[in-house]
Amino acid sequence: DIQMTQSPSSLSASVGDRVTIACQATQDINTFLNWFQQKPGQAPYLLIYDASSLETGVPSRFSGSASGTDFTLTISSLQPEDVATYYCQQYKRLPVTFGQGTRLEIK
Amino acid sequence: EVRLVESGGSLVQPGGSLRLSCAASGFTFGNYWMHWVRQAPGKGLVWVSRIDPDGSATTYGDAVMGRFAVSRDNAKDTLSLQMNSLRDEDTAVYYCARARGDGYSRNAFDIWGQGTMVTVSS
């Protein structure tokens, strides 16, 4: 199975900060990677697909990038409504696998 | 509006069975690969199973293989998950999720339901 490792596991930042979350795959997944946002008690919500494509309706402060097996989700200016847990997901190969999640809080 | 709505979750004893449903609306259900994903309380997301658009091909995660069965009724826009021989570790919120397209995108989720809670306990 392809393992996905996210870092950090939790993060606290101030409103307006630039926030970066990393995700590393244990093997080549090209750019077959999604980023999801999950707020407490809610289903995951797609932010980024194909590693760097912004899903329709998602604010432009969210962006994704890729370099080899390393992937990054960036929030350019953190907003209070961004408090959530963020997950990466690889879809290169079954079983589909997710990172363990990064919990983002506001300072 | 594209929507997925799960139902059928409840409390069940170990060794018991349960059938979950996922009602789709707002899109042509029969054109899409569909998946089940679960999330144990306070834990991360784990893929459970997948079914192709016409229901002829199914795939399962190791933890549920031989116990769970996914099916679909394209005439009723409904996805189902039959869960047998349930164990404590199957306790989770179960989500149905739509895959965005074909090729590698058949495993790329874009739309999720709100989830239904399954609790396995005596």
mmCIF file of C-alpha atoms in Angstrom:
data_model
loop_
_atom_site.group_PDB
_atom_site.id
_atom_site.type_symbol
_atom_site.label_atom_id
_atom_site.label_comp_id
_atom_site.label_asym_id
_atom_site.label_seq_id
_atom_site.Cartn_x
_atom_site.Cartn_y
_atom_site.Cartn_z
ATOM 1 C CA ASP A 1 0.000 0.000 0.000
ATOM 2 C CA ILE A 2 1.062 3.592 -0.574
ATOM 3 C CA GLN A 3 1.518 5.370 2.761
ATOM 4 C CA MET A 4 0.791 9.082 3.029
ATOM 5 C CA THR A 5 2.504 11.019 5.827
ATOM 6 C CA GLN A 6 1.322 14.497 6.749
ATOM 7 C CA SER A 7 3.167 17.075 8.794
ATOM 8 C CA PRO A 8 2.635 18.652 11.161
ATOM 9 C CA SER A 9 -0.112 16.677 12.885
ATOM 10 C CA SER A 10 -1.392 19.896 14.443
ATOM 11 C CA LEU A 11 -0.791 23.549 13.855
ATOM 12 C CA SER A 12 -1.783 26.823 15.489
ATOM 13 C CA ALA A 13 -1.560 30.075 13.547
ATOM 14 C CA SER A 14 -2.904 33.619 13.619
ATOM 15 C CA VAL A 15 -5.510 35.103 11.311
ATOM 16 C CA GLY A 16 -3.741 36.420 8.222
ATOM 17 C CA ASP A 17 -0.793 34.020 8.519
ATOM 18 C CA ARG A 18 0.483 31.936 5.631
ATOM 19 C CA VAL A 19 0.016 28.270 6.537
ATOM 20 C CA THR A 20 1.676 25.270 4.912
ATOM 21 C CA ILE A 21 0.783 21.607 5.359
ATOM 22 C CA ALA A 22 2.979 18.880 3.913
ATOM 23 C CA CYS A 23 2.131 15.393 2.646
ATOM 24 C CA GLN A 24 4.668 12.799 1.515
ATOM 25 C CA ALA A 25 3.970 9.586 -0.381
ATOM 26 C CA THR A 26 6.060 6.425 0.008
ATOM 27 C CA GLN A 27 6.172 5.936 -3.771
ATOM 28 C CA ASP A 28 5.552 7.826 -6.975
ATOM 29 C CA ILE A 29 1.906 8.911 -7.319
ATOM 30 C CA ASN A 30 2.465 11.430 -10.145
ATOM 31 C CA THR A 31 0.052 14.224 -9.241
ATOM 32 C CA PHE A 32 -2.852 11.948 -8.323
ATOM 33 C CA LEU A 33 -3.521 13.700 -5.031
ATOM 34 C CA ASN A 34 -6.498 15.396 -3.424
ATOM 35 C CA TRP A 35 -6.637 17.748 -0.444
ATOM 36 C CA PHE A 36 -9.750 17.775 1.741
ATOM 37 C CA GLN A 37 -10.956 19.998 4.551
ATOM 38 C CA GLN A 38 -13.067 18.453 7.314
ATOM 39 C CA LYS A 39 -14.793 20.563 9.938
ATOM 40 C CA PRO A 40 -16.060 18.935 13.166
ATOM 41 C CA GLY A 41 -19.189 16.877 12.580
ATOM 42 C CA GLN A 42 -19.061 17.388 8.826
ATOM 43 C CA ALA A 43 -18.031 15.362 5.803
ATOM 44 C CA PRO A 44 -14.725 16.008 4.024
ATOM 45 C CA TYR A 45 -14.850 18.801 1.445
ATOM 46 C CA LEU A 46 -12.658 18.782 -1.659
ATOM 47 C CA LEU A 47 -10.249 21.718 -1.928
ATOM 48 C CA ILE A 48 -7.568 20.679 -4.422
ATOM 49 C CA TYR A 49 -7.428 17.862 -6.983
ATOM 50 C CA ASP A 50 -4.601 16.631 -9.220
ATOM 51 C CA ALA A 51 -2.230 18.116 -6.606
ATOM 52 C CA SER A 52 -2.645 21.728 -7.710
ATOM 53 C CA SER A 53 -6.065 22.302 -9.323
ATOM 54 C CA LEU A 54 -8.491 24.371 -7.278
ATOM 55 C CA GLU A 55 -11.962 22.846 -6.997
ATOM 56 C CA THR A 56 -14.776 25.095 -8.206
ATOM 57 C CA GLY A 57 -16.040 27.387 -5.460
ATOM 58 C CA VAL A 58 -13.007 27.022 -3.204
ATOM 59 C CA PRO A 59 -11.453 30.348 -2.131
ATOM 60 C CA SER A 60 -8.299 31.293 -3.999
ATOM 61 C CA ARG A 61 -6.289 31.549 -0.752
ATOM 62 C CA PHE A 62 -5.993 27.749 -0.979
ATOM 63 C CA SER A 63 -3.349 26.320 -3.304
ATOM 64 C CA GLY A 64 -1.491 23.061 -3.822
ATOM 65 C CA SER A 65 1.884 22.126 -5.212
ATOM 66 C CA ALA A 66 3.926 19.022 -5.904
ATOM 67 C CA SER A 67 7.589 18.070 -6.122
ATOM 68 C CA GLY A 68 8.283 14.382 -6.671
ATOM 69 C CA THR A 69 6.623 12.519 -3.827
ATOM 70 C CA ASP A 70 6.233 15.675 -1.708
ATOM 71 C CA PHE A 71 3.038 17.695 -1.770
ATOM 72 C CA THR A 72 2.034 20.941 -0.100
ATOM 73 C CA LEU A 73 -1.247 22.636 0.745
ATOM 74 C CA THR A 74 -0.897 26.371 1.347
ATOM 75 C CA ILE A 75 -3.385 28.815 2.804
ATOM 76 C CA SER A 76 -2.086 32.249 1.841
ATOM 77 C CA SER A 77 -3.959 34.218 4.500
ATOM 78 C CA LEU A 78 -5.590 32.194 7.275
ATOM 79 C CA GLN A 79 -9.226 32.991 8.026
ATOM 80 C CA PRO A 80 -11.242 31.982 11.123
ATOM 81 C CA GLU A 81 -13.442 29.692 9.005
ATOM 82 C CA ASP A 82 -10.381 27.661 7.996
ATOM 83 C CA VAL A 83 -10.276 25.957 11.409
ATOM 84 C CA ALA A 84 -10.541 22.286 10.450
ATOM 85 C CA THR A 85 -8.604 19.079 9.919
ATOM 86 C CA TYR A 86 -6.953 18.718 6.525
ATOM 87 C CA TYR A 87 -6.296 15.413 4.760
ATOM 88 C CA CYS A 88 -4.355 14.445 1.658
ATOM 89 C CA GLN A 89 -5.505 11.445 -0.400
ATOM 90 C CA GLN A 90 -3.647 9.531 -3.108
ATOM 91 C CA TYR A 91 -5.626 7.975 -5.939
ATOM 92 C CA LYS A 92 -2.810 6.504 -8.027
ATOM 93 C CA ARG A 93 -3.425 3.013 -6.750
ATOM 94 C CA LEU A 94 -5.862 0.982 -4.682
ATOM 95 C CA PRO A 95 -6.241 0.906 -1.786
ATOM 96 C CA VAL A 96 -6.896 4.622 -1.791
ATOM 97 C CA THR A 97 -4.996 5.988 1.198
ATOM 98 C CA PHE A 98 -5.179 9.169 3.232
ATOM 99 C CA GLY A 99 -2.733 11.075 5.355
ATOM 100 C CA GLN A 100 -3.390 10.966 9.083
ATOM 101 C CA GLY A 101 -4.675 14.546 9.086
ATOM 102 C CA THR A 102 -3.436 17.959 10.202
ATOM 103 C CA ARG A 103 -5.533 19.805 12.767
ATOM 104 C CA LEU A 104 -5.417 23.559 12.192
ATOM 105 C CA GLU A 105 -6.376 25.991 14.965
ATOM 106 C CA ILE A 106 -6.375 29.743 15.374
ATOM 107 C CA LYS A 107 -4.019 31.293 17.952
ATOM 108 C CA GLU B 1 -27.695 20.383 -6.464
ATOM 109 C CA VAL B 2 -25.431 17.329 -6.381
ATOM 110 C CA ARG B 3 -26.178 15.410 -3.210
ATOM 111 C CA LEU B 4 -25.477 12.104 -1.457
ATOM 112 C CA VAL B 5 -27.497 11.079 1.593
ATOM 113 C CA GLU B 6 -26.578 8.017 3.651
ATOM 114 C CA SER B 7 -28.929 6.107 5.917
ATOM 115 C CA GLY B 8 -29.153 2.834 7.827
ATOM 116 C CA GLY B 9 -26.567 3.329 10.539
ATOM 117 C CA SER B 10 -27.421 2.087 14.027
ATOM 118 C CA LEU B 11 -26.224 0.158 17.072
ATOM 119 C CA VAL B 12 -25.608 -3.533 16.325
ATOM 120 C CA GLN B 13 -24.119 -6.396 18.315
ATOM 121 C CA PRO B 14 -20.813 -8.023 17.352
ATOM 122 C CA GLY B 15 -21.442 -10.695 14.737
ATOM 123 C CA GLY B 16 -24.532 -8.915 13.494
ATOM 124 C CA SER B 17 -25.425 -7.475 10.110
ATOM 125 C CA LEU B 18 -26.452 -4.065 8.825
ATOM 126 C CA ARG B 19 -27.267 -2.573 5.423
ATOM 127 C CA LEU B 20 -26.357 1.002 4.611
ATOM 128 C CA SER B 21 -27.840 3.013 1.763
ATOM 129 C CA CYS B 22 -26.734 6.125 -0.077
ATOM 130 C CA ALA B 23 -29.282 8.066 -2.124
ATOM 131 C CA ALA B 24 -27.862 10.145 -4.959
ATOM 132 C CA SER B 25 -29.454 13.155 -6.617
ATOM 133 C CA GLY B 26 -28.505 16.033 -8.892
ATOM 134 C CA PHE B 27 -26.315 14.008 -11.265
ATOM 135 C CA THR B 28 -26.454 10.953 -13.541
ATOM 136 C CA PHE B 29 -25.642 8.342 -10.894
ATOM 137 C CA GLY B 30 -25.099 5.518 -13.364
ATOM 138 C CA ASN B 31 -22.134 7.313 -14.957
ATOM 139 C CA TYR B 32 -19.942 7.380 -11.855
ATOM 140 C CA TRP B 33 -17.708 5.073 -9.843
ATOM 141 C CA MET B 34 -18.815 5.133 -6.206
ATOM 142 C CA HIS B 35 -16.984 4.407 -2.960
ATOM 143 C CA TRP B 36 -17.503 3.857 0.748
ATOM 144 C CA VAL B 37 -15.078 5.431 3.225
ATOM 145 C CA ARG B 38 -15.230 5.159 7.017
ATOM 146 C CA GLN B 39 -13.954 7.164 9.947
ATOM 147 C CA ALA B 40 -13.724 5.709 13.442
ATOM 148 C CA PRO B 41 -14.469 8.177 16.269
ATOM 149 C CA GLY B 42 -11.618 10.682 16.552
ATOM 150 C CA LYS B 43 -9.604 8.915 13.849
ATOM 151 C CA GLY B 44 -8.715 9.409 10.194
ATOM 152 C CA LEU B 45 -10.316 8.357 6.926
ATOM 153 C CA VAL B 46 -10.102 4.762 5.695
ATOM 154 C CA TRP B 47 -11.246 3.539 2.297
ATOM 155 C CA VAL B 48 -13.682 0.613 2.415
ATOM 156 C CA SER B 49 -14.892 -0.346 -1.045
ATOM 157 C CA ARG B 50 -15.523 0.693 -4.653
ATOM 158 C CA ILE B 51 -18.035 -0.202 -7.355
ATOM 159 C CA ASP B 52 -17.930 0.577 -11.062
ATOM 160 C CA PRO B 53 -20.699 2.495 -12.844
ATOM 161 C CA ASP B 54 -22.716 -0.524 -13.985
ATOM 162 C CA GLY B 55 -22.210 -2.526 -10.792
ATOM 163 C CA SER B 56 -20.247 -5.345 -12.372
ATOM 164 C CA ALA B 57 -16.891 -4.751 -10.656
ATOM 165 C CA THR B 58 -16.287 -4.328 -6.936
ATOM 166 C CA THR B 59 -13.132 -3.928 -4.824
ATOM 167 C CA TYR B 60 -12.645 -4.004 -1.055
ATOM 168 C CA GLY B 61 -10.145 -3.029 1.567
ATOM 169 C CA ASP B 62 -8.406 -5.877 3.404
ATOM 170 C CA ALA B 63 -10.214 -5.124 6.686
ATOM 171 C CA VAL B 64 -13.677 -5.785 5.223
ATOM 172 C CA MET B 65 -13.033 -8.259 2.397
ATOM 173 C CA GLY B 66 -15.307 -11.282 2.654
ATOM 174 C CA ARG B 67 -17.630 -9.572 5.167
ATOM 175 C CA PHE B 68 -18.926 -6.501 3.310
ATOM 176 C CA ALA B 69 -20.618 -6.308 -0.097
ATOM 177 C CA VAL B 70 -21.204 -3.161 -2.129
ATOM 178 C CA SER B 71 -23.962 -2.927 -4.724
ATOM 179 C CA ARG B 72 -25.938 -0.328 -6.623
ATOM 180 C CA ASP B 73 -29.325 0.178 -8.242
ATOM 181 C CA ASN B 74 -28.901 2.711 -11.029
ATOM 182 C CA ALA B 75 -32.654 2.780 -11.680
ATOM 183 C CA LYS B 76 -33.161 4.036 -8.110
ATOM 184 C CA ASP B 77 -29.949 6.104 -7.886
ATOM 185 C CA THR B 78 -28.943 4.172 -4.795
ATOM 186 C CA LEU B 79 -25.681 2.725 -3.500
ATOM 187 C CA SER B 80 -25.707 0.055 -0.779
ATOM 188 C CA LEU B 81 -23.257 -1.575 1.612
ATOM 189 C CA GLN B 82 -24.192 -4.909 3.164
ATOM 190 C CA MET B 83 -22.150 -5.402 6.306
ATOM 191 C CA ASN B 84 -21.969 -8.891 7.846
ATOM 192 C CA SER B 85 -20.017 -10.424 10.746
ATOM 193 C CA LEU B 86 -19.573 -6.990 12.262
ATOM 194 C CA ARG B 87 -16.758 -6.397 14.744
ATOM 195 C CA ASP B 88 -16.092 -3.747 17.366
ATOM 196 C CA GLU B 89 -13.460 -2.233 15.070
ATOM 197 C CA ASP B 90 -16.086 -1.586 12.381
ATOM 198 C CA THR B 91 -17.527 1.167 14.574
ATOM 199 C CA ALA B 92 -17.300 4.329 12.495
ATOM 200 C CA VAL B 93 -19.097 6.975 10.491
ATOM 201 C CA TYR B 94 -19.581 5.549 7.003
ATOM 202 C CA TYR B 95 -19.495 7.950 4.078
ATOM 203 C CA CYS B 96 -20.422 7.312 0.479
ATOM 204 C CA ALA B 97 -18.354 9.295 -1.984
ATOM 205 C CA ARG B 98 -18.514 9.932 -5.710
ATOM 206 C CA ALA B 99 -15.413 9.579 -7.870
ATOM 207 C CA ARG B 100 -14.754 12.453 -10.215
ATOM 208 C CA GLY B 101 -14.255 10.562 -13.455
ATOM 209 C CA ASP B 102 -12.551 7.654 -15.168
ATOM 210 C CA GLY B 103 -8.969 6.480 -15.418
ATOM 211 C CA TYR B 104 -7.117 7.394 -12.232
ATOM 212 C CA SER B 105 -9.988 9.745 -11.351
ATOM 213 C CA ARG B 106 -12.194 6.726 -10.685
ATOM 214 C CA ASN B 107 -10.578 6.797 -7.233
ATOM 215 C CA ALA B 108 -10.568 10.591 -6.773
ATOM 216 C CA PHE B 109 -13.438 11.633 -4.541
ATOM 217 C CA ASP B 110 -15.215 14.896 -5.224
ATOM 218 C CA ILE B 111 -18.614 14.659 -3.510
ATOM 219 C CA TRP B 112 -19.278 13.103 -0.089
ATOM 220 C CA GLY B 113 -22.448 12.365 1.819
ATOM 221 C CA GLN B 114 -22.925 13.552 5.393
ATOM 222 C CA GLY B 115 -22.245 10.082 6.791
ATOM 223 C CA THR B 116 -24.143 7.538 8.888
ATOM 224 C CA MET B 117 -22.932 6.199 12.245
ATOM 225 C CA VAL B 118 -22.479 2.476 12.801
ATOM 226 C CA THR B 119 -21.782 1.345 16.352
ATOM 227 C CA VAL B 120 -20.845 -2.272 17.003
ATOM 228 C CA SER B 121 -21.144 -3.076 20.691
ATOM 229 C CA SER B 122 -22.705 -5.589 23.023
#
